[in-house]
């Protein structure tokens, strides 16, 4: 088979595992090179048991990575920024899934991540890995920075109205996230006995992703976040105020038109049924982001979005960016629709 | 044993079951009379299996209810308002857990419940069953209307600041509720396969409880609600704006002072640990309402409250009202602290 | 696109939804015809929200089904047996997912299903839809009966040892099943509040699937079953006794050899890691059946298998049978590997 | 208040937390002394958030423990056996919840726990903390060893038939246990993302508790165990063979008679309803052990038991032993009946 060679740094984590799953099933990827310092030499299906029977790959150490056509960085926040310069010789295209190159302003980065950015000159070189807003730039991008999972949901929820200047004043984004969002390291925070059944308001205000949403939409954003007792899934409920009164059919039309050509955004705002607004439960494994809306009294508007935090919120979105960058059909390797029930 | 005789209408439902559990363990209740039209003649532990070994009671039909000292109405919304006049001869004190006498204004009732109130003249006679706001009135009340579960949480979250006039403008209340809140009737909405793992935004705006919160606090309230994949528990996250800048120690002091003498409100706003803000997970079975707060940028403030929707959000709160009405110690029968993990 | 036309009776149920998902993504299926008496005229993505954006299909009524190349019957037990004769003119190949043609002996059927079989003469015409045991017969079969989900798991767990005559005496099969196994009808049994967190031993002995396992393996089988608080997934833990002492490497070799050429059976019996034995959690949406084993004292042996009850336990297995019947590659349309975590 | 002084070693763990909850509500316990090496000086409600508002206690270090009337050892397996001799001067009565003094035979201990017993001479001095079998000995006991959670369930499930010699041959005990059974230490095994939704067969055969069940019943026992995706709850399903044919009413009578005077054993074997056999879901926080039975073909019998692994499986059972030892009413402090739903 002819195809590209794709490397994954941090391939033993949850995002790394999803990258492996998607890339191993991608028709234009000939070879996947999984890198894990900790597990070099061990089989990837040891930590990603869903891949049993589909691959015999073993993790490699960093020293052992030969040149690739693309390199995905599923490496930790605050550590990735130092790695990027040295990786440019490994692959002509880097797709970073950490937070390190998401914010253009190093001062904002420092405020939200509590550490000085060590490579601020590179920030402007990264294109945000959000096809719905930056598709044209992605076609040429060599450095791509995939946004955070709840940020992606919130940006896609708010974009149709914000782009048309239809939102007025501050927006409250309430984010909900499953436990896989905290990664695969064992900490007491994520112990099953503590997290199961919990609704943990871990960020009552000022969640880090608000900076990304503000940057992408230009809106005044306040963001809270709650850890929900699920493994996968992110949902945002955003409350804003319309700058001009709109009725439901107009809202529907605006949303439909904005996302008419998007392969992975669905407008979900039904009048009946159990799934009237976006619901992460039926999106596990899929690359969709569902976006819905509802009107309140006066000019209040509520925008809801949902996605799988590891797919459209990370690995799937990254592969969608790769497809765009390579000029391939955008849905390649990303056809799985999710499960119900 | 000397003690009162307490009747429960709607004793086969989830709130009815909690009333049974609490009243059977209450040292001043000598007899409990469980009424269920549907299950008259059947043992109560058939539908409430946790009560096996603690009671041999059977459900009675309504015809079979002899006079009681107090009657709890765990009967459906919109049906209870017609029953009240006829029940006044059965017991000198009625404690209603339906929504029918929560709103003082029949016009507001009609708007939120979609039906005309058939006993509007009685509305003014009911005292809200919320000890933290109406304790003195409850001491003399013969008609008590227990507020909704999320309304109770939101009112207790907002009350310290609203009573002191410290909130400015509109407040968004985001409610989260477990599946027991929808009752024990089998509908596709609450099928395990559909609800498990879901975060269902069933009320993106205008949830019914907003009318209660508005009435109790005088604030401008917009309320959304999401069904969470838990059985028990309600949580509200409220975002408002301070009318004057306050710092964290002042907020803490205000909350502590407001609830200093309350046996069932705990201030939960820790700087470390896994349970820094109110969390329903550790409150199952308890009559506590936990209230916490956090400051955002500028004058943004976030108020969080959590409770067990069937206890402090219904049956436990009702028994707390009974204790007050009878002049008993307020904690009687309500000592269970909840479980961890 | 050239391809076959596939009809689905009972397309609104959970198995029907999985058939839709798999067939809509199948490269050799040109048209899918979903039939639902109850929902004729309504969009399929109304009840199967994961299919939003992937299909615009609407349910049809039975009268409206034009001839198909294959017809899947996802219709209720005890009702399907009367429908089969009339359906043979609709499609040359029928694949039944009900229990009605699984047992060859109508007396056994009556004992386990509590009703007389009304088409016993057809029983011998059905080939069991279990490729691992009946692949050659399936290549020519026009009538296929897909086994029960836990039966499939148990048969595949026991087959390597039973086929070689290595099991002695009775085997206890302990089955565990998620709530989707009980279908999409709303009953109090499957109410979220009642089922969430439960381990319900609904069949302490004599579960219906034991007749299928007995028929396929010739072993003396006793089967218990517990409803687990998950939506998807079936697992069996089988305890038997070896007729001759074997050691772990021999057991491993026997299992590997038996399933060496099977595309959808994986041997899972690891010495380390979190997923040492078959675990349905990481198999959602996949067509795998994982089989593992462990030795106890003396000649005790424990065999474990897991699968997704709606996929390898129903819809996926049915499509695997279709692939065999049509002479297509067996993995077509069934490549999804499941998710972790 | 007059009452005893009770110390708890290992008070920061899950069993320690339950001991705190129960003892703080116990009418004859005047003082509780919580000891934790790791958290000395910190408030107990920091790690046991359900106790907020009910206690201001702080953990002490071991050096700081003044003499108590009773000392509960919720300390790790294999470490507790060395501590016991030194603790005898601290309290006249020691109640050990570790596994170290459960097995009378040090050879068996070594086989199951992989380490030599360092205090074998003490083994015979401990009375098993299982009131249903050893009540008389407990009345005088100064050293009590509380059995394992699944062992308690299995012994109580099997005891009525085994005591009457009605079981023949080997019994398979299939145990299911929630994640709290693995303790509060953060390990990848118990990470929420890995454990949620799992049915992990961590002991396909030879689970440690089988030695306890064998010792208490004299039966030939093989025990498997599966980690279930719940936090609390243990259930055992035991399959055996009757030595003589019995019918259901006889089985019922035997069980009822055996446990007629037991305050914490309920016979649960209903013909209808959702909770026909023992179900841990409705037992959280309660000290009950529910025992049920069902007949299979021939002389097969299935015995089922359920309990809360931290209460009747640990802390509650320990306090029941204390009540017996002190000559107090056995239900003191243990009245909570569990919750439904």
mmCIF file of C-alpha atoms in Angstrom, chain A residues 14 17-18 21 42 46-54 180 231-232 266 268 270 272-278 281-282 284-285 288 290 308 310 331 335-341, chain C residues 14 17-18 21 42 46-54 180 231-232 266 268 270 272-278 281-282 284-285 288 290 308 310 331 335-341:
data_model
loop_
_atom_site.group_PDB
_atom_site.id
_atom_site.type_symbol
_atom_site.label_atom_id
_atom_site.label_comp_id
_atom_site.label_asym_id
_atom_site.label_seq_id
_atom_site.Cartn_x
_atom_site.Cartn_y
_atom_site.Cartn_z
ATOM 1 C CA UNK A 14 -5.774 8.295 25.741
ATOM 2 C CA UNK A 17 -4.664 5.670 21.615
ATOM 3 C CA UNK A 18 -7.362 7.377 19.604
ATOM 4 C CA UNK A 21 -7.151 3.734 16.261
ATOM 5 C CA UNK A 42 6.002 -2.952 24.652
ATOM 6 C CA UNK A 46 -1.154 -3.838 26.005
ATOM 7 C CA UNK A 47 -2.415 -0.381 26.994
ATOM 8 C CA UNK A 48 -4.960 0.032 24.196
ATOM 9 C CA UNK A 49 -6.784 -3.289 24.424
ATOM 10 C CA UNK A 50 -9.363 -2.337 21.805
ATOM 11 C CA UNK A 51 -6.565 -2.609 19.216
ATOM 12 C CA UNK A 52 -5.941 -6.288 19.874
ATOM 13 C CA UNK A 53 -6.121 -8.194 16.648
ATOM 14 C CA UNK A 54 -5.741 -5.068 14.548
ATOM 15 C CA UNK A 180 -10.856 10.671 30.057
ATOM 16 C CA UNK A 231 -15.534 8.485 30.588
ATOM 17 C CA UNK A 232 -15.998 10.177 27.234
ATOM 18 C CA UNK A 266 -24.681 18.621 12.737
ATOM 19 C CA UNK A 268 -29.416 19.317 16.551
ATOM 20 C CA UNK A 270 -35.441 18.990 17.608
ATOM 21 C CA UNK A 272 -39.505 16.034 19.989
ATOM 22 C CA UNK A 273 -37.717 12.826 20.816
ATOM 23 C CA UNK A 274 -35.238 12.011 23.544
ATOM 24 C CA UNK A 275 -32.271 13.639 21.868
ATOM 25 C CA UNK A 276 -33.491 17.169 21.178
ATOM 26 C CA UNK A 277 -30.212 18.908 21.905
ATOM 27 C CA UNK A 278 -26.602 17.771 21.507
ATOM 28 C CA UNK A 281 -23.730 9.848 24.875
ATOM 29 C CA UNK A 282 -24.444 8.954 21.239
ATOM 30 C CA UNK A 284 -18.550 8.117 21.367
ATOM 31 C CA UNK A 285 -15.908 7.405 18.770
ATOM 32 C CA UNK A 288 -19.037 14.935 14.862
ATOM 33 C CA UNK A 290 -23.374 18.586 17.358
ATOM 34 C CA UNK A 308 -16.340 13.143 21.975
ATOM 35 C CA UNK A 310 -10.950 12.362 22.457
ATOM 36 C CA UNK A 331 -14.024 12.342 5.941
ATOM 37 C CA UNK A 335 -16.655 7.713 9.145
ATOM 38 C CA UNK A 336 -17.654 6.021 12.403
ATOM 39 C CA UNK A 337 -20.988 7.585 13.410
ATOM 40 C CA UNK A 338 -21.143 6.707 17.111
ATOM 41 C CA UNK A 339 -23.404 4.252 18.874
ATOM 42 C CA UNK A 340 -26.932 4.202 20.194
ATOM 43 C CA UNK A 341 -27.925 3.234 22.794
ATOM 44 C CA UNK C 14 -31.792 -1.517 19.305
ATOM 45 C CA UNK C 17 -30.484 0.353 14.806
ATOM 46 C CA UNK C 18 -27.216 -1.528 14.799
ATOM 47 C CA UNK C 21 -25.483 1.497 11.285
ATOM 48 C CA UNK C 42 -40.771 8.850 10.476
ATOM 49 C CA UNK C 46 -35.318 10.270 15.162
ATOM 50 C CA UNK C 47 -34.904 7.081 17.194
ATOM 51 C CA UNK C 48 -31.301 6.337 16.234
ATOM 52 C CA UNK C 49 -29.701 9.739 16.837
ATOM 53 C CA UNK C 50 -26.185 8.497 16.116
ATOM 54 C CA UNK C 51 -27.227 8.206 12.462
ATOM 55 C CA UNK C 52 -27.931 11.908 12.089
ATOM 56 C CA UNK C 53 -26.029 13.265 9.160
ATOM 57 C CA UNK C 54 -25.402 9.827 7.702
ATOM 58 C CA UNK C 180 -29.789 -2.916 25.932
ATOM 59 C CA UNK C 231 -25.963 -0.459 28.446
ATOM 60 C CA UNK C 232 -23.901 -2.654 26.149
ATOM 61 C CA UNK C 266 -9.382 -12.948 19.829
ATOM 62 C CA UNK C 268 -7.333 -12.793 25.605
ATOM 63 C CA UNK C 270 -2.724 -12.044 29.562
ATOM 64 C CA UNK C 272 -0.335 -8.563 33.162
ATOM 65 C CA UNK C 273 -2.147 -5.334 32.415
ATOM 66 C CA UNK C 274 -5.639 -4.206 33.299
ATOM 67 C CA UNK C 275 -7.387 -6.216 30.614
ATOM 68 C CA UNK C 276 -6.147 -9.732 31.256
ATOM 69 C CA UNK C 277 -9.405 -11.491 30.450
ATOM 70 C CA UNK C 278 -12.242 -10.602 28.054
ATOM 71 C CA UNK C 281 -16.055 -2.367 28.097
ATOM 72 C CA UNK C 282 -13.525 -2.038 25.286
ATOM 73 C CA UNK C 284 -18.588 -1.470 22.199
ATOM 74 C CA UNK C 285 -19.473 -1.308 18.531
ATOM 75 C CA UNK C 288 -15.135 -9.225 18.097
ATOM 76 C CA UNK C 290 -12.880 -12.224 23.031
ATOM 77 C CA UNK C 308 -21.030 -6.430 22.386
ATOM 78 C CA UNK C 310 -25.856 -5.821 19.870
ATOM 79 C CA UNK C 331 -14.670 -8.366 7.575
ATOM 80 C CA UNK C 335 -13.859 -3.153 10.896
ATOM 81 C CA UNK C 336 -14.616 -0.898 13.868
ATOM 82 C CA UNK C 337 -12.358 -2.123 16.688
ATOM 83 C CA UNK C 338 -14.114 -0.656 19.732
ATOM 84 C CA UNK C 339 -12.983 2.148 21.994
ATOM 85 C CA UNK C 340 -10.642 2.591 24.920
ATOM 86 C CA UNK C 341 -11.142 4.005 27.468
#
